[in-house]
CSV table of C-alpha atoms and ligand atoms in Angstrom, one decimal:
chain,number,residue,atom,x,y,z
B,1,MET,CA,71.4,135.6,-157.5
B,2,VAL,CA,69.5,138.9,-158.3
B,3,ARG,CA,67.6,138.7,-161.5
B,4,CYS,CA,67.1,142.0,-163.3
B,5,ILE,CA,64.5,141.9,-166.1
B,6,PHE,CA,64.5,144.7,-168.7
B,7,MET,CA,61.3,145.7,-170.4
B,8,PRO,CA,61.2,146.6,-174.2
B,9,ASN,CA,61.3,150.4,-173.3
B,10,GLY,CA,64.7,149.8,-171.4
B,11,CYS,CA,63.2,150.2,-167.9
B,12,ARG,CA,63.8,147.5,-165.3
B,13,TRP,CA,60.7,145.5,-164.3
B,14,ASP,CA,60.7,146.7,-160.7
B,15,GLU,CA,60.9,150.3,-161.9
B,16,GLN,CA,58.0,149.7,-164.2
B,17,ARG,CA,56.1,148.2,-161.3
B,18,GLU,CA,56.8,151.2,-159.0
B,19,LYS,CA,55.7,153.6,-161.8
B,20,TYR,CA,52.5,151.6,-162.1
B,21,PHE,CA,51.8,151.9,-158.4
B,22,GLU,CA,52.7,155.6,-158.5
B,23,ARG,CA,49.9,156.1,-161.1
B,24,LEU,CA,47.5,154.2,-158.9
B,25,ARG,CA,48.4,156.5,-156.0
B,26,ALA,CA,47.9,159.6,-158.1
B,27,HIS,CA,44.5,158.3,-159.1
B,28,MET,CA,43.6,157.5,-155.4
B,29,VAL,CA,44.7,161.0,-154.3
B,30,GLN,CA,42.7,162.7,-157.0
B,31,THR,CA,39.5,160.7,-156.9
B,32,GLN,CA,39.2,159.6,-153.2
B,33,LEU,CA,41.0,162.4,-151.3
B,34,ARG,CA,41.0,165.7,-153.3
B,35,ALA,CA,37.6,165.2,-154.8
B,36,ARG,CA,36.1,164.5,-151.4
B,37,GLY,CA,37.5,167.6,-149.8
B,38,ILE,CA,40.9,166.8,-148.4
B,39,LYS,CA,42.6,170.2,-149.0
B,40,ASP,CA,45.9,170.2,-147.0
B,41,GLU,CA,48.6,170.0,-149.8
B,42,ARG,CA,51.2,168.6,-147.4
B,43,VAL,CA,48.8,165.7,-146.6
B,44,LEU,CA,48.0,165.1,-150.3
B,45,LYS,CA,51.7,165.0,-151.0
B,46,ALA,CA,52.4,162.5,-148.2
B,47,PHE,CA,49.7,160.2,-149.7
B,48,MET,CA,51.5,160.5,-153.1
B,49,GLU,CA,54.9,159.6,-151.5
B,50,VAL,CA,54.0,156.7,-149.2
B,51,PRO,CA,53.9,153.5,-151.2
B,52,ARG,CA,50.6,152.1,-149.8
B,53,HIS,CA,51.1,148.8,-151.7
B,54,ARG,CA,54.0,148.0,-149.4
B,55,PHE,CA,51.8,147.9,-146.3
B,56,VAL,CA,49.1,145.4,-147.5
B,57,LEU,CA,49.4,141.6,-147.6
B,58,PRO,CA,50.8,140.2,-150.9
B,59,GLU,CA,47.4,138.7,-151.8
B,60,ASN,CA,45.7,142.1,-151.6
B,61,ILE,CA,48.3,144.1,-153.5
B,62,LYS,CA,46.0,144.7,-156.5
B,63,GLU,CA,43.4,146.3,-154.2
B,64,ALA,CA,45.9,148.4,-152.2
B,65,HIS,CA,44.6,151.7,-153.6
B,66,GLU,CA,40.9,150.9,-153.5
B,67,ASP,CA,38.3,152.9,-151.5
B,68,HIS,CA,38.0,150.5,-148.5
B,69,PRO,CA,39.9,149.0,-145.7
B,70,LEU,CA,41.8,145.7,-146.3
B,71,PRO,CA,42.7,142.8,-144.0
B,72,ILE,CA,46.3,142.7,-142.6
B,73,GLY,CA,45.9,139.5,-140.6
B,74,PHE,CA,45.1,138.8,-136.9
B,75,GLY,CA,41.5,140.1,-137.5
B,76,GLN,CA,42.8,143.7,-138.1
B,77,THR,CA,42.7,146.1,-141.1
B,78,ILE,CA,44.6,148.8,-142.8
B,79,SER,CA,42.1,151.7,-142.9
B,80,GLN,CA,40.4,153.2,-146.0
B,81,PRO,CA,42.7,155.9,-147.5
B,82,PHE,CA,40.0,158.6,-147.1
B,83,MET,CA,39.7,157.9,-143.4
B,84,VAL,CA,43.5,158.0,-142.9
B,85,ALA,CA,43.5,161.3,-144.8
B,86,THR,CA,40.6,162.7,-142.8
B,87,MET,CA,42.3,161.9,-139.5
B,88,THR,CA,45.6,163.2,-140.6
B,89,GLU,CA,44.2,166.5,-141.9
B,90,ALA,CA,42.3,166.9,-138.6
B,91,LEU,CA,45.7,166.9,-136.8
B,92,SER,CA,46.7,170.2,-138.5
B,93,LEU,CA,50.3,169.2,-138.8
B,94,ARG,CA,53.0,171.8,-139.6
B,95,GLY,CA,56.1,169.6,-139.6
B,96,ASP,CA,57.7,170.2,-136.2
B,97,GLU,CA,55.5,167.9,-134.2
B,98,LYS,CA,56.1,164.9,-132.1
B,99,ALA,CA,53.2,162.5,-132.8
B,100,LEU,CA,51.8,159.4,-131.3
B,101,GLU,CA,49.7,156.8,-133.1
B,102,VAL,CA,47.7,154.2,-131.1
B,103,GLY,CA,47.0,151.1,-133.3
B,104,ALA,CA,50.0,151.0,-135.7
B,105,GLY,CA,48.6,147.9,-137.6
B,106,SER,CA,50.4,147.8,-140.9
B,107,GLY,CA,52.4,151.0,-140.2
B,108,TYR,CA,50.8,152.9,-143.1
B,109,GLN,CA,49.3,155.8,-141.0
B,110,ALA,CA,52.6,156.0,-139.1
B,111,ALA,CA,54.5,156.3,-142.4
B,112,ILE,CA,52.1,159.1,-143.5
B,113,LEU,CA,52.7,160.9,-140.2
B,114,GLY,CA,56.5,160.3,-140.7
B,115,LYS,CA,56.3,162.5,-143.8
B,116,LEU,CA,54.4,165.3,-141.9
B,117,CYS,CA,56.0,165.4,-138.4
B,118,LYS,CA,59.4,165.5,-136.9
B,119,GLU,CA,59.1,162.4,-134.8
B,120,VAL,CA,56.5,159.6,-134.7
B,121,TYR,CA,55.9,156.9,-132.1
B,122,ALA,CA,53.3,154.2,-133.0
B,123,ILE,CA,52.0,151.6,-130.6
B,124,GLU,CA,50.6,148.2,-131.6
B,125,ARG,CA,49.3,145.6,-129.2
B,126,ILE,CA,49.8,142.6,-131.5
B,127,PRO,CA,53.5,141.8,-131.6
B,128,GLU,CA,53.5,140.1,-135.0
B,129,LEU,CA,51.8,143.2,-136.6
B,130,ALA,CA,54.3,145.5,-134.9
B,131,GLU,CA,57.2,143.4,-136.1
B,132,ARG,CA,55.9,143.5,-139.7
B,133,ALA,CA,55.2,147.3,-139.6
B,134,LYS,CA,58.7,147.9,-138.2
B,135,ARG,CA,60.3,145.9,-141.0
B,136,THR,CA,58.3,147.8,-143.7
B,137,ILE,CA,59.1,151.2,-142.1
B,138,GLU,CA,62.8,150.3,-142.0
B,139,GLU,CA,62.9,149.0,-145.6
B,140,LEU,CA,61.4,152.3,-146.7
B,141,GLY,CA,64.3,154.1,-144.9
B,142,TYR,CA,62.3,156.1,-142.3
B,143,THR,CA,64.5,157.2,-139.3
B,144,ASN,CA,61.8,159.2,-137.5
B,145,VAL,CA,59.1,156.5,-137.1
B,146,HIS,CA,59.3,154.2,-134.1
B,147,ILE,CA,57.0,151.2,-133.7
B,148,VAL,CA,56.5,150.0,-130.1
B,149,VAL,CA,54.5,147.0,-128.8
B,150,GLY,CA,52.1,147.7,-126.0
B,151,ASP,CA,48.7,148.9,-124.7
B,152,GLY,CA,48.2,152.3,-126.4
B,153,THR,CA,45.3,153.1,-124.1
B,154,LEU,CA,48.0,154.0,-121.6
B,155,GLY,CA,49.7,156.2,-124.1
B,156,LEU,CA,53.5,156.2,-124.2
B,157,PRO,CA,54.5,158.3,-121.2
B,158,GLU,CA,58.3,158.0,-121.7
B,159,HIS,CA,58.2,160.2,-124.9
B,160,ALA,CA,55.3,162.5,-123.8
B,161,PRO,CA,54.1,165.2,-124.3
B,162,TYR,CA,52.8,164.8,-127.9
B,163,ASP,CA,51.7,167.6,-130.2
B,164,ALA,CA,49.4,165.2,-132.1
B,165,ILE,CA,47.8,161.9,-131.2
B,166,VAL,CA,45.8,159.8,-133.5
B,167,VAL,CA,44.0,156.6,-132.4
B,168,SER,CA,43.3,154.2,-135.2
B,169,ALA,CA,40.9,151.9,-133.3
B,170,ALA,CA,37.4,152.5,-131.8
B,171,ALA,CA,37.3,153.5,-128.2
B,172,PRO,CA,34.3,153.4,-125.8
B,173,ASP,CA,35.6,156.7,-124.4
B,174,ILE,CA,38.7,158.8,-124.6
B,175,PRO,CA,41.5,157.2,-122.6
B,176,PRO,CA,42.5,159.7,-119.9
B,177,ALA,CA,46.3,159.1,-120.3
B,178,LEU,CA,46.1,160.3,-123.9
B,179,ILE,CA,44.6,163.7,-122.8
B,180,GLU,CA,47.3,163.9,-120.1
B,181,GLN,CA,50.1,163.2,-122.6
B,182,LEU,CA,48.9,165.9,-125.1
B,183,SER,CA,51.0,169.0,-125.1
B,184,ASP,CA,49.5,172.5,-124.6
B,185,GLY,CA,48.0,173.3,-128.1
B,186,GLY,CA,48.1,169.6,-129.0
B,187,ARG,CA,45.4,167.8,-131.1
B,188,LEU,CA,44.0,164.3,-130.5
B,189,VAL,CA,41.8,162.5,-133.1
B,190,ILE,CA,40.0,159.4,-132.0
B,191,PRO,CA,36.9,157.4,-133.0
B,192,VAL,CA,34.6,157.1,-130.0
B,193,GLY,CA,31.3,155.2,-129.8
B,194,SER,CA,29.8,151.7,-129.6
B,195,GLN,CA,31.2,148.5,-130.9
B,196,TYR,CA,29.4,148.9,-134.2
B,197,SER,CA,29.7,152.6,-135.1
B,198,GLN,CA,31.6,155.6,-133.8
B,199,VAL,CA,32.1,159.4,-134.3
B,200,LEU,CA,35.5,160.7,-135.1
B,201,ILE,CA,36.3,163.3,-132.4
B,202,ARG,CA,39.0,166.0,-132.4
B,203,VAL,CA,40.1,167.1,-129.0
B,204,THR,CA,42.2,170.3,-128.7
B,205,LYS,CA,44.1,171.1,-125.5
B,206,SER,CA,44.7,174.8,-124.8
B,207,GLY,CA,45.7,176.5,-121.6
B,208,GLY,CA,44.6,173.4,-119.7
B,209,ARG,CA,41.1,173.5,-121.3
B,210,ILE,CA,39.7,170.7,-123.5
B,211,LYS,CA,37.6,171.4,-126.6
B,212,ARG,CA,35.8,168.5,-128.3
B,213,GLU,CA,34.6,168.6,-132.0
B,214,GLU,CA,32.8,166.0,-134.0
B,215,ILE,CA,34.3,165.4,-137.4
B,216,CYS,CA,32.3,162.5,-139.0
B,217,ALA,CA,30.8,159.1,-138.5
B,218,CYS,CA,33.1,156.1,-138.9
B,219,VAL,CA,33.6,152.4,-138.2
B,220,PHE,CA,36.8,151.0,-136.7
B,221,VAL,CA,38.1,147.7,-135.2
B,222,PRO,CA,38.1,147.9,-131.4
B,223,LEU,CA,40.7,149.5,-129.2
B,224,ILE,CA,41.4,146.7,-126.7
B,225,GLY,CA,43.2,147.5,-123.5
B,226,LYS,CA,42.9,148.9,-119.9
B,227,TYR,CA,41.0,152.0,-121.0
B,228,GLY,CA,39.4,150.5,-124.1
B,229,TRP,CA,37.3,147.4,-124.7
B,230,GLN,CA,38.0,144.1,-122.9
B,231,GLU,CA,39.6,141.4,-125.1
B,232,ASP,CA,36.8,138.9,-124.6
B,233,VAL,CA,34.1,141.4,-125.7
B,234,ALA,CA,31.8,139.8,-128.3
B,235,TRP,CA,32.2,141.5,-131.8
M,1,SAM,N1,46.6,152.6,-138.6
M,1,SAM,C1,46.7,151.2,-139.0
M,1,SAM,C2,47.3,151.1,-140.4
M,1,SAM,O1,47.7,152.2,-141.0
M,1,SAM,O2,47.5,150.0,-140.9
M,1,SAM,C3,45.4,150.5,-139.0
M,1,SAM,C4,45.0,150.3,-137.6
M,1,SAM,S1,43.8,149.0,-137.4
M,1,SAM,C5,42.4,149.8,-138.0
M,1,SAM,C6,43.7,149.1,-135.6
M,1,SAM,C7,44.9,148.6,-134.9
M,1,SAM,O3,44.8,148.9,-133.5
M,1,SAM,C8,45.0,147.1,-135.0
M,1,SAM,O4,46.2,146.7,-135.5
M,1,SAM,C9,44.9,146.6,-133.5
M,1,SAM,O5,45.7,145.5,-133.2
M,1,SAM,C10,45.4,147.9,-132.8
M,1,SAM,N2,45.0,148.0,-131.4
M,1,SAM,C11,43.8,147.8,-130.8
M,1,SAM,N3,43.9,148.1,-129.5
M,1,SAM,C12,45.1,148.6,-129.2
M,1,SAM,C13,45.8,149.1,-128.1
M,1,SAM,N4,45.2,149.1,-126.9
M,1,SAM,N5,47.1,149.5,-128.2
M,1,SAM,C14,47.7,149.4,-129.4
M,1,SAM,N6,47.1,148.9,-130.5
M,1,SAM,C15,45.9,148.5,-130.5
């Protein structure tokens, strides 16, 4: 039986609830993203449209729009909204790209990319997280976002090359496969550094040449895999 509760103003309860989360998103976009220098209007619009509260655990729903990462289970996190926005803006997306995300986690970053790119592939090494992210993405009606289980340090050669690659976990160095799988003119954004702190790097490939730029300091959970950290590393 589906229960439908109507509020005094005639709105259904779930509509009221979604309007409430929409207001929280608008506040998040204004105070955490726009006010801190995120300028790309397409990126800001995507953050308004993607319901972040659908990607967090039920016990964290009240904190979904707060200015910090949140646990998503299995020792992993959904990244801080500003960090997701910074990485997304650094990819300079126009709308016609094929993108790859390494470290799909909750699926939130992939959903943001889904609003800004033509096609998105997102790899997650923990099958349970990948399954949950896939379900959320499907429930929200995306047809251009594909969640895959695997070791993202190897990239995803079957769909390469990618115009944009974002790595959402901390790497000791840039996995060579990701540079190989970048198209000419493609952009790769990745946190590189030690186990405790990293620098967000943007790599641009042009005419076979690689340009590296530092964006900002950051702290991510480890990228674990063949060209990342080993699983038994002490954190
Ligand atoms: N972008 C995610 C989101 O929006 O929820 C958050 C990502 S979380 C900070 C990092 C994720 O990277 C974790 O879910 C972790 O399991 C995953 N990960 C770590 N190493 C990986 C690898 N080699 N391949 C794929 N995923 C990996």
